[in-house]
Amino acid sequence: MQTNFTLAQLADPDTADSEKILRACVHCGFCTATCPTYVLDGNELDSPRGRIYLIKEMLEHDRPATADVVVHIDRCLSCLACMTTCPSGVHYMHLVDHARVHIQDTYERPPLERLLRGMLAWLLPYPVRFRLALLAALPAKPLAPLLEAIGLKRLAAMLQLAPWRGPQRPLGPQIFPAVGARKGRVTLLAGCVNDVMAPQINAATIAVLTRHGIEVVLAEGAGCCGSLVHHMGRDDAALEQARANIDAWTALEGLDAIVINTSGCGTTVKDYGFMLRTDPAYAERAARISGLTKDISEYLAVLPLKPADGAPQLVVAYHAACSLQHGQRVNRQPKELLLKLGFKVLDVPDGHLCCGSAGVYNILQPDFARRLRERKVGTIERLRPDVIAAGNIGCITQIAAGTKLPAVHTVELIDWATGGACPPALRAS
């Protein structure tokens, strides 16, 4: 794609990187076939190619974002299926992230939209605040259908996604010693939403690691990875959260890896090196942290896991979270681990298409998210599995809201098969 940025514009590192990304695009349109929003509505402006044109015009002419541009950028899930498909290596993720920062800086959203986004940014990255919000949501959850019927779809979506049980207290900084001789040492990103909504995921992660001789550290000062605000264009807040994690993890000695069991977070932490590339105080450390980061399935794949006596033999529909398969290109390890431990693993048809979770997308774009969930659940239920497994809390919550099949994290099944507890969702089913 031909671009016409000025030398003054290209002096800005973000603009310079976006210009390189734009020039890599050859308009082939392969991305349209794998873009969930284009598949749903067939609108070229709701495809990666269409959004690239909109972003190019906005950035090249240094224009404030317009309402029309914002509509189509907001509809992007950042699922990154387009990056897997693109034969030219267009790094769409960094381009759309830059566009969202530009929108945040130059466009004034309607008051209710600003209020909702501000509330999500204030609540979700902070476990104590988020826990209180979930407690408040519990008695209001039955009102979700009524709120949707009267047009309050975003509020209804928030209540539908809230769990029926009370939220758990977040884990504090601590060390979980290895069982037997220590064979490794990792730090675990406990997460914000993950830790409060589904504490069994962290519990299973810690149990399977320590059982196999790995010491697990929860670092003092580590918190939200920054992805929730990053994808809303709130770059300053995202970088502040990234720096806090880098400080916390750099202070730990002898780490083999930074293990993450929420793939959306993992994609962001693996990108810290890029996000902080121009910060002289953090660039080198950020790159090192990104290099140490592994999804839990990547780390477990190199451990000598063996099925316990009487290990479960269930049919598992494996949902590949977009942030794992497209963002991190981790495709093989989760399925190989499940197969190795005795599960029968089924691939979900059209598995490259998003379930509609995408961070807070299912709250901000409830109609698109609902349609994507219905499509995803329909393909999964036709497989008739015993359980659905995924590597991201957002996907698990989104899919579980649309089916009676139990949905669990992949690591819960791995822990169970190697001598751990049966996942709560399976005990309840």
Tab-separated table of C-alpha atoms in Angstrom:
chain	number	residue	atom	x	y	z
A	1	MET	CA	0.000	0.000	0.000
A	2	GLN	CA	1.364	3.414	-0.938
A	3	THR	CA	1.565	5.915	1.911
A	4	ASN	CA	2.162	9.661	2.070
A	5	PHE	CA	3.274	10.475	5.595
A	6	THR	CA	5.459	13.507	6.120
A	7	LEU	CA	8.933	13.330	7.629
A	8	ALA	CA	7.588	15.190	10.661
A	9	GLN	CA	4.895	12.538	11.132
A	10	LEU	CA	7.405	9.720	10.740
A	11	ALA	CA	9.501	11.206	13.544
A	12	ASP	CA	6.881	9.752	15.894
A	13	PRO	CA	7.844	6.097	16.576
A	14	ASP	CA	4.239	4.865	16.624
A	15	THR	CA	3.445	6.542	13.317
A	16	ALA	CA	6.667	5.214	11.796
A	17	ASP	CA	5.770	1.655	12.820
A	18	SER	CA	2.202	2.048	11.554
A	19	GLU	CA	3.498	3.344	8.225
A	20	LYS	CA	5.615	0.203	7.793
A	21	ILE	CA	2.592	-1.964	8.592
A	22	LEU	CA	0.425	-0.081	6.089
A	23	ARG	CA	3.034	-0.426	3.356
A	24	ALA	CA	3.108	-4.200	3.865
A	25	CYS	CA	-0.601	-4.538	2.962
A	26	VAL	CA	-1.169	-5.552	-0.705
A	27	HIS	CA	-5.008	-5.341	-0.650
A	28	CYS	CA	-5.327	-9.088	-1.342
A	29	GLY	CA	-8.419	-9.520	0.828
A	30	PHE	CA	-7.457	-12.928	2.244
A	31	CYS	CA	-8.174	-11.426	5.676
A	32	THR	CA	-11.849	-10.899	4.872
A	33	ALA	CA	-12.524	-14.651	4.850
A	34	THR	CA	-11.356	-15.084	8.439
A	35	CYS	CA	-12.632	-11.834	9.997
A	36	PRO	CA	-15.579	-12.594	12.308
A	37	THR	CA	-17.339	-9.258	11.852
A	38	TYR	CA	-17.036	-9.394	8.056
A	39	VAL	CA	-18.336	-12.968	8.074
A	40	LEU	CA	-21.361	-11.766	10.062
A	41	ASP	CA	-22.343	-8.614	8.174
A	42	GLY	CA	-20.379	-8.602	4.900
A	43	ASN	CA	-19.460	-4.934	5.303
A	44	GLU	CA	-16.024	-4.189	3.821
A	45	LEU	CA	-15.456	-1.527	6.482
A	46	ASP	CA	-15.902	-4.236	9.098
A	47	SER	CA	-13.052	-6.260	7.607
A	48	PRO	CA	-9.334	-5.826	8.364
A	49	ARG	CA	-8.733	-4.459	4.850
A	50	GLY	CA	-11.490	-1.901	5.256
A	51	ARG	CA	-10.286	-0.870	8.696
A	52	ILE	CA	-6.735	-0.529	7.377
A	53	TYR	CA	-7.986	1.986	4.807
A	54	LEU	CA	-9.847	3.926	7.504
A	55	ILE	CA	-6.795	3.956	9.783
A	56	LYS	CA	-4.510	5.026	6.923
A	57	GLU	CA	-6.710	8.006	6.055
A	58	MET	CA	-7.044	9.023	9.692
A	59	LEU	CA	-3.345	8.802	10.538
A	60	GLU	CA	-1.937	9.994	7.228
A	61	HIS	CA	-3.978	13.184	7.270
A	62	ASP	CA	-3.506	13.563	11.034
A	63	ARG	CA	-7.256	13.878	11.471
A	64	PRO	CA	-9.234	13.542	14.664
A	65	ALA	CA	-11.232	10.324	14.618
A	66	THR	CA	-14.759	10.662	13.249
A	67	ALA	CA	-17.862	8.844	14.446
A	68	ASP	CA	-17.905	6.677	11.296
A	69	VAL	CA	-14.315	5.543	11.810
A	70	VAL	CA	-14.901	4.862	15.504
A	71	VAL	CA	-17.899	2.624	14.760
A	72	HIS	CA	-15.865	0.262	12.595
A	73	ILE	CA	-12.721	0.246	14.743
A	74	ASP	CA	-14.847	-0.422	17.831
A	75	ARG	CA	-16.375	-3.428	16.084
A	76	CYS	CA	-12.945	-5.020	15.681
A	77	LEU	CA	-12.459	-7.848	18.172
A	78	SER	CA	-8.659	-7.792	17.919
A	79	CYS	CA	-8.974	-11.550	17.442
A	80	LEU	CA	-5.974	-11.354	15.070
A	81	ALA	CA	-7.284	-14.083	12.750
A	82	CYS	CA	-6.328	-11.714	9.947
A	83	MET	CA	-2.672	-11.902	11.007
A	84	THR	CA	-2.697	-15.700	10.794
A	85	THR	CA	-4.222	-15.510	7.311
A	86	CYS	CA	-2.220	-12.610	5.883
A	87	PRO	CA	0.395	-13.762	3.335
A	88	SER	CA	2.206	-10.403	3.553
A	89	GLY	CA	2.854	-10.386	7.304
A	90	VAL	CA	0.784	-7.274	8.054
A	91	HIS	CA	1.042	-6.727	11.818
A	92	TYR	CA	-2.561	-5.623	12.235
A	93	MET	CA	-2.423	-5.820	16.046
A	94	HIS	CA	0.033	-2.952	16.409
A	95	LEU	CA	-1.813	-0.915	13.785
A	96	VAL	CA	-5.235	-1.183	15.391
A	97	ASP	CA	-3.727	-0.561	18.837
A	98	HIS	CA	-2.253	2.713	17.495
A	99	ALA	CA	-5.623	3.623	15.991
A	100	ARG	CA	-7.359	3.081	19.319
A	101	VAL	CA	-4.924	5.382	21.095
A	102	HIS	CA	-5.559	8.015	18.415
A	103	ILE	CA	-9.315	7.608	18.907
A	104	GLN	CA	-8.960	7.916	22.671
A	105	ASP	CA	-6.894	11.100	22.266
A	106	THR	CA	-8.927	12.834	19.546
A	107	TYR	CA	-12.546	11.670	19.744
A	108	GLU	CA	-15.105	12.603	22.385
A	109	ARG	CA	-17.494	9.741	22.894
A	110	PRO	CA	-21.096	10.274	24.043
A	111	PRO	CA	-21.388	10.731	27.826
A	112	LEU	CA	-22.875	7.297	28.578
A	113	GLU	CA	-20.203	5.613	26.458
A	114	ARG	CA	-17.463	7.485	28.310
A	115	LEU	CA	-19.035	6.542	31.626
A	116	LEU	CA	-19.224	2.836	30.753
A	117	ARG	CA	-15.656	2.664	29.452
A	118	GLY	CA	-14.369	4.632	32.412
A	119	MET	CA	-16.175	2.316	34.816
A	120	LEU	CA	-14.755	-0.808	33.153
A	121	ALA	CA	-11.230	0.653	33.220
A	122	TRP	CA	-11.634	1.573	36.904
A	123	LEU	CA	-13.107	-1.768	38.001
A	124	LEU	CA	-11.798	-4.715	36.029
A	125	PRO	CA	-8.016	-4.398	36.464
A	126	TYR	CA	-8.338	-4.160	40.251
A	127	PRO	CA	-9.391	-7.421	41.957
A	128	VAL	CA	-10.724	-5.866	45.167
A	129	ARG	CA	-12.928	-3.389	43.273
A	130	PHE	CA	-14.004	-6.053	40.793
A	131	ARG	CA	-14.937	-8.439	43.592
A	132	LEU	CA	-17.190	-5.814	45.160
A	133	ALA	CA	-18.816	-5.172	41.781
A	134	LEU	CA	-19.557	-8.878	41.352
A	135	LEU	CA	-21.062	-9.046	44.829
A	136	ALA	CA	-23.343	-6.147	43.886
A	137	ALA	CA	-24.248	-7.862	40.586
A	138	LEU	CA	-25.310	-11.119	42.225
A	139	PRO	CA	-28.815	-10.034	43.396
A	140	ALA	CA	-29.390	-8.101	40.143
A	141	LYS	CA	-28.434	-10.991	37.835
A	142	PRO	CA	-32.031	-12.300	37.424
A	143	LEU	CA	-32.962	-8.921	35.925
A	144	ALA	CA	-30.679	-9.424	32.893
A	145	PRO	CA	-33.464	-10.633	30.505
A	146	LEU	CA	-35.674	-7.684	31.453
A	147	LEU	CA	-32.859	-5.181	30.954
A	148	GLU	CA	-32.122	-6.658	27.535
A	149	ALA	CA	-35.796	-6.505	26.573
A	150	ILE	CA	-35.998	-2.789	27.358
A	151	GLY	CA	-32.850	-2.013	25.391
A	152	LEU	CA	-30.212	-1.873	28.135
A	153	LYS	CA	-28.158	-4.513	26.339
A	154	ARG	CA	-24.761	-3.597	27.737
A	155	LEU	CA	-25.933	-3.691	31.332
A	156	ALA	CA	-27.720	-6.970	30.594
A	157	ALA	CA	-24.524	-8.392	29.098
A	158	MET	CA	-22.548	-7.512	32.229
A	159	LEU	CA	-25.077	-9.272	34.444
A	160	GLN	CA	-25.264	-12.332	32.182
A	161	LEU	CA	-21.485	-12.730	32.353
A	162	ALA	CA	-21.331	-12.350	36.137
A	163	PRO	CA	-21.172	-15.727	37.944
A	164	TRP	CA	-24.083	-17.018	40.021
A	165	ARG	CA	-21.774	-17.776	42.927
A	166	GLY	CA	-20.079	-15.190	45.090
A	167	PRO	CA	-16.620	-14.059	43.919
A	168	GLN	CA	-13.481	-15.255	45.672
A	169	ARG	CA	-10.861	-13.196	47.440
A	170	PRO	CA	-7.830	-12.617	45.216
A	171	LEU	CA	-4.571	-14.394	45.978
A	172	GLY	CA	-1.876	-12.353	47.696
A	173	PRO	CA	1.884	-12.447	47.128
A	174	GLN	CA	3.271	-15.792	48.317
A	175	ILE	CA	5.404	-18.779	47.407
A	176	PHE	CA	4.035	-22.249	46.684
A	177	PRO	CA	6.929	-24.676	47.229
A	178	ALA	CA	7.625	-27.558	44.885
A	179	VAL	CA	6.607	-31.028	46.011
A	180	GLY	CA	9.804	-32.996	46.412
A	181	ALA	CA	13.031	-31.820	44.820
A	182	ARG	CA	12.711	-28.438	43.163
A	183	LYS	CA	13.179	-28.732	39.388
A	184	GLY	CA	12.225	-25.220	38.392
A	185	ARG	CA	10.961	-21.832	39.551
A	186	VAL	CA	8.301	-19.722	37.870
A	187	THR	CA	6.179	-16.726	38.658
A	188	LEU	CA	2.480	-16.878	37.871
A	189	LEU	CA	0.450	-13.878	36.770
A	190	ALA	CA	-2.568	-14.394	39.009
A	191	GLY	CA	-4.594	-11.984	36.896
A	192	CYS	CA	-7.412	-9.665	37.864
A	193	VAL	CA	-10.655	-11.033	36.380
A	194	ASN	CA	-9.307	-14.601	36.344
A	195	ASP	CA	-8.398	-14.631	40.022
A	196	VAL	CA	-11.765	-13.330	41.223
A	197	MET	CA	-14.195	-15.044	38.822
A	198	ALA	CA	-12.532	-18.449	38.453
A	199	PRO	CA	-10.033	-19.117	41.266
A	200	GLN	CA	-10.052	-22.819	40.363
A	201	ILE	CA	-7.919	-21.994	37.299
A	202	ASN	CA	-5.070	-20.598	39.374
A	203	ALA	CA	-5.517	-23.388	41.906
A	204	ALA	CA	-5.192	-26.042	39.191
A	205	THR	CA	-2.197	-24.249	37.660
A	206	ILE	CA	-0.367	-24.086	40.987
A	207	ALA	CA	-1.268	-27.672	41.879
A	208	VAL	CA	-0.038	-29.225	38.629
A	209	LEU	CA	3.179	-27.195	38.662
A	210	THR	CA	4.120	-27.866	42.283
A	211	ARG	CA	3.197	-31.550	41.923
A	212	HIS	CA	5.809	-31.788	39.182
A	213	GLY	CA	8.576	-30.091	41.149
A	214	ILE	CA	8.063	-26.465	40.099
A	215	GLU	CA	8.088	-23.697	42.704
A	216	VAL	CA	5.450	-21.049	41.991
A	217	VAL	CA	5.878	-17.437	43.113
A	218	LEU	CA	3.175	-14.773	43.165
A	219	ALA	CA	5.185	-11.565	43.065
A	220	GLU	CA	4.664	-8.556	45.304
A	221	GLY	CA	3.444	-5.656	43.192
A	222	ALA	CA	2.301	-7.656	40.150
A	223	GLY	CA	-1.223	-6.928	38.952
A	224	CYS	CA	-3.263	-6.532	35.791
A	225	CYS	CA	-1.231	-7.041	32.618
A	226	GLY	CA	-2.705	-3.874	31.091
A	227	SER	CA	-4.563	-5.493	28.204
A	228	LEU	CA	-8.043	-4.397	29.295
A	229	VAL	CA	-7.195	-0.704	29.132
A	230	HIS	CA	-4.701	-1.167	26.287
A	231	HIS	CA	-7.482	-2.306	23.969
A	232	MET	CA	-9.568	0.699	24.936
A	233	GLY	CA	-6.783	3.016	23.777
A	234	ARG	CA	-5.838	4.065	27.304
A	235	ASP	CA	-2.143	3.739	26.644
A	236	ASP	CA	-0.828	5.603	29.689
A	237	ALA	CA	-2.732	3.332	32.068
A	238	ALA	CA	-1.674	0.208	30.166
A	239	LEU	CA	2.004	1.169	30.237
A	240	GLU	CA	1.798	2.008	33.939
A	241	GLN	CA	0.436	-1.476	34.650
A	242	ALA	CA	3.090	-3.054	32.407
A	243	ARG	CA	5.897	-1.208	34.218
A	244	ALA	CA	4.556	-2.332	37.604
A	245	ASN	CA	4.664	-5.967	36.483
A	246	ILE	CA	8.141	-5.594	35.017
A	247	ASP	CA	9.389	-4.117	38.289
A	248	ALA	CA	7.764	-6.924	40.282
A	249	TRP	CA	9.078	-9.758	38.113
A	250	THR	CA	12.553	-8.297	37.624
A	251	ALA	CA	12.967	-8.305	41.415
A	252	LEU	CA	12.614	-12.114	41.477
A	253	GLU	CA	15.703	-14.275	41.071
A	254	GLY	CA	16.169	-17.597	39.335
A	255	LEU	CA	13.013	-17.605	37.236
A	256	ASP	CA	12.676	-20.144	34.448
A	257	ALA	CA	9.534	-18.520	33.097
A	258	ILE	CA	6.660	-16.145	33.671
A	259	VAL	CA	3.675	-18.468	33.372
A	260	ILE	CA	0.304	-17.105	32.283
A	261	ASN	CA	-2.951	-19.053	32.170
A	262	THR	CA	-5.085	-16.328	30.598
A	263	SER	CA	-4.090	-16.182	26.963
A	264	GLY	CA	-5.325	-12.623	26.452
A	265	CYS	CA	-2.905	-11.521	29.149
A	266	GLY	CA	-0.142	-13.664	27.693
A	267	THR	CA	-0.433	-11.989	24.300
A	268	THR	CA	-0.038	-8.571	25.913
A	269	VAL	CA	2.874	-9.515	28.189
A	270	LYS	CA	4.686	-11.090	25.242
A	271	ASP	CA	4.285	-7.690	23.560
A	272	TYR	CA	5.769	-5.646	26.453
A	273	GLY	CA	9.040	-5.419	24.540
A	274	PHE	CA	7.282	-3.590	21.719
A	275	MET	CA	5.006	-1.522	23.946
A	276	LEU	CA	7.967	-0.118	25.910
A	277	ARG	CA	10.547	-0.095	23.113
A	278	THR	CA	11.002	3.697	23.331
A	279	ASP	CA	11.271	3.867	27.139
A	280	PRO	CA	15.004	3.924	27.978
A	281	ALA	CA	14.347	2.892	31.582
A	282	TYR	CA	12.269	-0.160	30.665
A	283	ALA	CA	12.979	-1.192	27.059
A	284	GLU	CA	15.645	-3.788	27.856
A	285	ARG	CA	13.841	-5.249	30.853
A	286	ALA	CA	10.525	-5.304	28.966
A	287	ALA	CA	12.099	-7.298	26.138
A	288	ARG	CA	13.565	-9.751	28.660
A	289	ILE	CA	10.187	-10.188	30.393
A	290	SER	CA	8.469	-10.812	27.051
A	291	GLY	CA	11.081	-13.449	26.248
A	292	LEU	CA	10.495	-15.243	29.566
A	293	THR	CA	6.710	-15.346	29.188
A	294	LYS	CA	5.018	-18.647	28.379
A	295	ASP	CA	1.443	-19.797	28.238
A	296	ILE	CA	0.796	-22.525	30.796
A	297	SER	CA	0.430	-25.091	27.997
A	298	GLU	CA	3.838	-24.118	26.557
A	299	TYR	CA	5.475	-24.610	29.932
A	300	LEU	CA	3.706	-27.873	30.784
A	301	ALA	CA	4.554	-29.309	27.360
A	302	VAL	CA	8.184	-29.747	28.404
A	303	LEU	CA	7.422	-31.361	31.779
A	304	PRO	CA	7.181	-35.155	32.154
A	305	LEU	CA	3.442	-35.302	32.812
A	306	LYS	CA	1.895	-38.726	33.282
A	307	PRO	CA	-1.767	-39.657	33.744
A	308	ALA	CA	-2.701	-40.766	37.223
A	309	ASP	CA	-4.370	-44.115	37.877
A	310	GLY	CA	-8.009	-43.895	36.928
A	311	ALA	CA	-7.483	-40.685	34.970
A	312	PRO	CA	-10.681	-39.449	33.274
A	313	GLN	CA	-11.284	-40.344	29.636
A	314	LEU	CA	-13.677	-37.720	28.373
A	315	VAL	CA	-14.450	-36.282	24.943
A	316	VAL	CA	-13.151	-32.714	24.942
A	317	ALA	CA	-14.130	-30.024	22.437
A	318	TYR	CA	-11.042	-27.817	22.403
A	319	HIS	CA	-11.813	-24.161	21.724
A	320	ALA	CA	-8.638	-22.399	20.626
A	321	ALA	CA	-8.766	-18.909	22.136
A	322	CYS	CA	-7.952	-16.269	19.518
A	323	SER	CA	-5.253	-14.731	21.692
A	324	LEU	CA	-3.592	-18.145	21.943
A	325	GLN	CA	-3.871	-19.417	18.365
A	326	HIS	CA	-3.521	-16.082	16.531
A	327	GLY	CA	-1.858	-13.807	19.083
A	328	GLN	CA	0.747	-16.262	20.385
A	329	ARG	CA	0.637	-18.962	17.692
A	330	VAL	CA	0.295	-21.625	20.375
A	331	ASN	CA	-1.793	-24.293	18.658
A	332	ARG	CA	-0.237	-27.685	19.209
A	333	GLN	CA	0.620	-27.874	22.911
A	334	PRO	CA	-2.848	-27.724	24.559
A	335	LYS	CA	-4.261	-30.491	22.372
A	336	GLU	CA	-1.148	-32.656	22.627
A	337	LEU	CA	-1.206	-32.410	26.418
A	338	LEU	CA	-4.860	-33.466	26.590
A	339	LEU	CA	-4.301	-36.359	24.170
A	340	LYS	CA	-1.232	-37.515	26.100
A	341	LEU	CA	-3.269	-37.650	29.301
A	342	GLY	CA	-6.026	-39.806	27.838
A	343	PHE	CA	-8.677	-37.369	26.660
A	344	LYS	CA	-10.248	-37.614	23.216
A	345	VAL	CA	-9.842	-34.166	21.682
A	346	LEU	CA	-12.128	-32.760	19.013
A	347	ASP	CA	-11.316	-29.657	16.998
A	348	VAL	CA	-14.175	-27.171	16.759
A	349	PRO	CA	-15.243	-26.455	13.142
A	350	ASP	CA	-14.449	-22.881	12.066
A	351	GLY	CA	-12.159	-22.768	15.082
A	352	HIS	CA	-10.395	-19.690	13.707
A	353	LEU	CA	-13.517	-17.589	14.327
A	354	CYS	CA	-13.836	-15.736	17.647
A	355	CYS	CA	-16.441	-16.666	20.257
A	356	GLY	CA	-17.202	-12.971	20.821
A	357	SER	CA	-15.523	-12.488	24.187
A	358	ALA	CA	-12.424	-10.431	23.282
A	359	GLY	CA	-11.787	-8.736	26.624
A	360	VAL	CA	-14.717	-6.379	27.199
A	361	TYR	CA	-16.018	-6.653	23.616
A	362	ASN	CA	-18.969	-8.763	24.778
A	363	ILE	CA	-20.026	-5.842	26.968
A	364	LEU	CA	-19.285	-2.997	24.543
A	365	GLN	CA	-20.614	-4.789	21.426
A	366	PRO	CA	-23.258	-7.162	22.807
A	367	ASP	CA	-25.091	-7.791	19.505
A	368	PHE	CA	-22.013	-8.904	17.574
A	369	ALA	CA	-20.798	-10.868	20.608
A	370	ARG	CA	-24.118	-12.689	20.995
A	371	ARG	CA	-24.204	-13.697	17.322
A	372	LEU	CA	-20.639	-14.955	17.479
A	373	ARG	CA	-21.378	-16.921	20.649
A	374	GLU	CA	-24.451	-18.529	19.097
A	375	ARG	CA	-22.396	-19.561	16.083
A	376	LYS	CA	-19.586	-20.940	18.257
A	377	VAL	CA	-21.879	-22.789	20.654
A	378	GLY	CA	-23.814	-24.291	17.746
A	379	THR	CA	-20.674	-25.769	16.203
A	380	ILE	CA	-19.490	-27.089	19.564
A	381	GLU	CA	-22.795	-28.689	20.562
A	382	ARG	CA	-23.008	-30.544	17.243
A	383	LEU	CA	-19.816	-32.368	18.271
A	384	ARG	CA	-21.607	-33.751	21.368
A	385	PRO	CA	-18.572	-33.501	23.681
A	386	ASP	CA	-18.513	-34.200	27.392
A	387	VAL	CA	-16.745	-30.923	28.151
A	388	ILE	CA	-15.438	-27.767	26.468
A	389	ALA	CA	-11.861	-26.704	27.181
A	390	ALA	CA	-10.239	-23.340	26.473
A	391	GLY	CA	-7.164	-21.440	27.613
A	392	ASN	CA	-8.761	-18.085	28.410
A	393	ILE	CA	-11.232	-17.049	31.121
A	394	GLY	CA	-13.006	-14.680	28.731
A	395	CYS	CA	-13.773	-17.473	26.255
A	396	ILE	CA	-14.845	-19.839	29.031
A	397	THR	CA	-17.249	-17.278	30.500
A	398	GLN	CA	-18.607	-16.255	27.092
A	399	ILE	CA	-19.233	-19.791	25.872
A	400	ALA	CA	-20.629	-21.022	29.203
A	401	ALA	CA	-23.262	-18.273	29.065
A	402	GLY	CA	-24.718	-19.875	25.931
A	403	THR	CA	-24.630	-23.625	26.622
A	404	LYS	CA	-25.370	-26.200	29.289
A	405	LEU	CA	-22.160	-28.081	28.504
A	406	PRO	CA	-19.487	-27.634	31.180
A	407	ALA	CA	-16.710	-25.266	30.104
A	408	VAL	CA	-13.344	-25.416	31.860
A	409	HIS	CA	-9.773	-24.243	31.457
A	410	THR	CA	-7.427	-26.711	29.776
A	411	VAL	CA	-5.183	-26.673	32.851
A	412	GLU	CA	-8.074	-27.870	35.036
A	413	LEU	CA	-8.313	-31.036	32.949
A	414	ILE	CA	-4.521	-31.475	32.975
A	415	ASP	CA	-4.415	-31.109	36.756
A	416	TRP	CA	-7.287	-33.568	37.192
A	417	ALA	CA	-5.698	-36.151	34.901
A	418	THR	CA	-2.396	-35.982	36.753
A	419	GLY	CA	-3.840	-36.499	40.213
A	420	GLY	CA	-5.568	-33.227	41.028
A	421	ALA	CA	-9.167	-32.351	41.826
A	422	CYS	CA	-12.082	-32.726	39.451
A	423	PRO	CA	-12.951	-29.295	37.949
A	424	PRO	CA	-15.923	-27.672	39.737
A	425	ALA	CA	-17.877	-27.288	36.473
A	426	LEU	CA	-17.712	-31.058	35.938
A	427	ARG	CA	-18.678	-31.828	39.518
A	428	ALA	CA	-21.762	-29.660	39.069
A	429	SER	CA	-22.801	-31.164	35.720
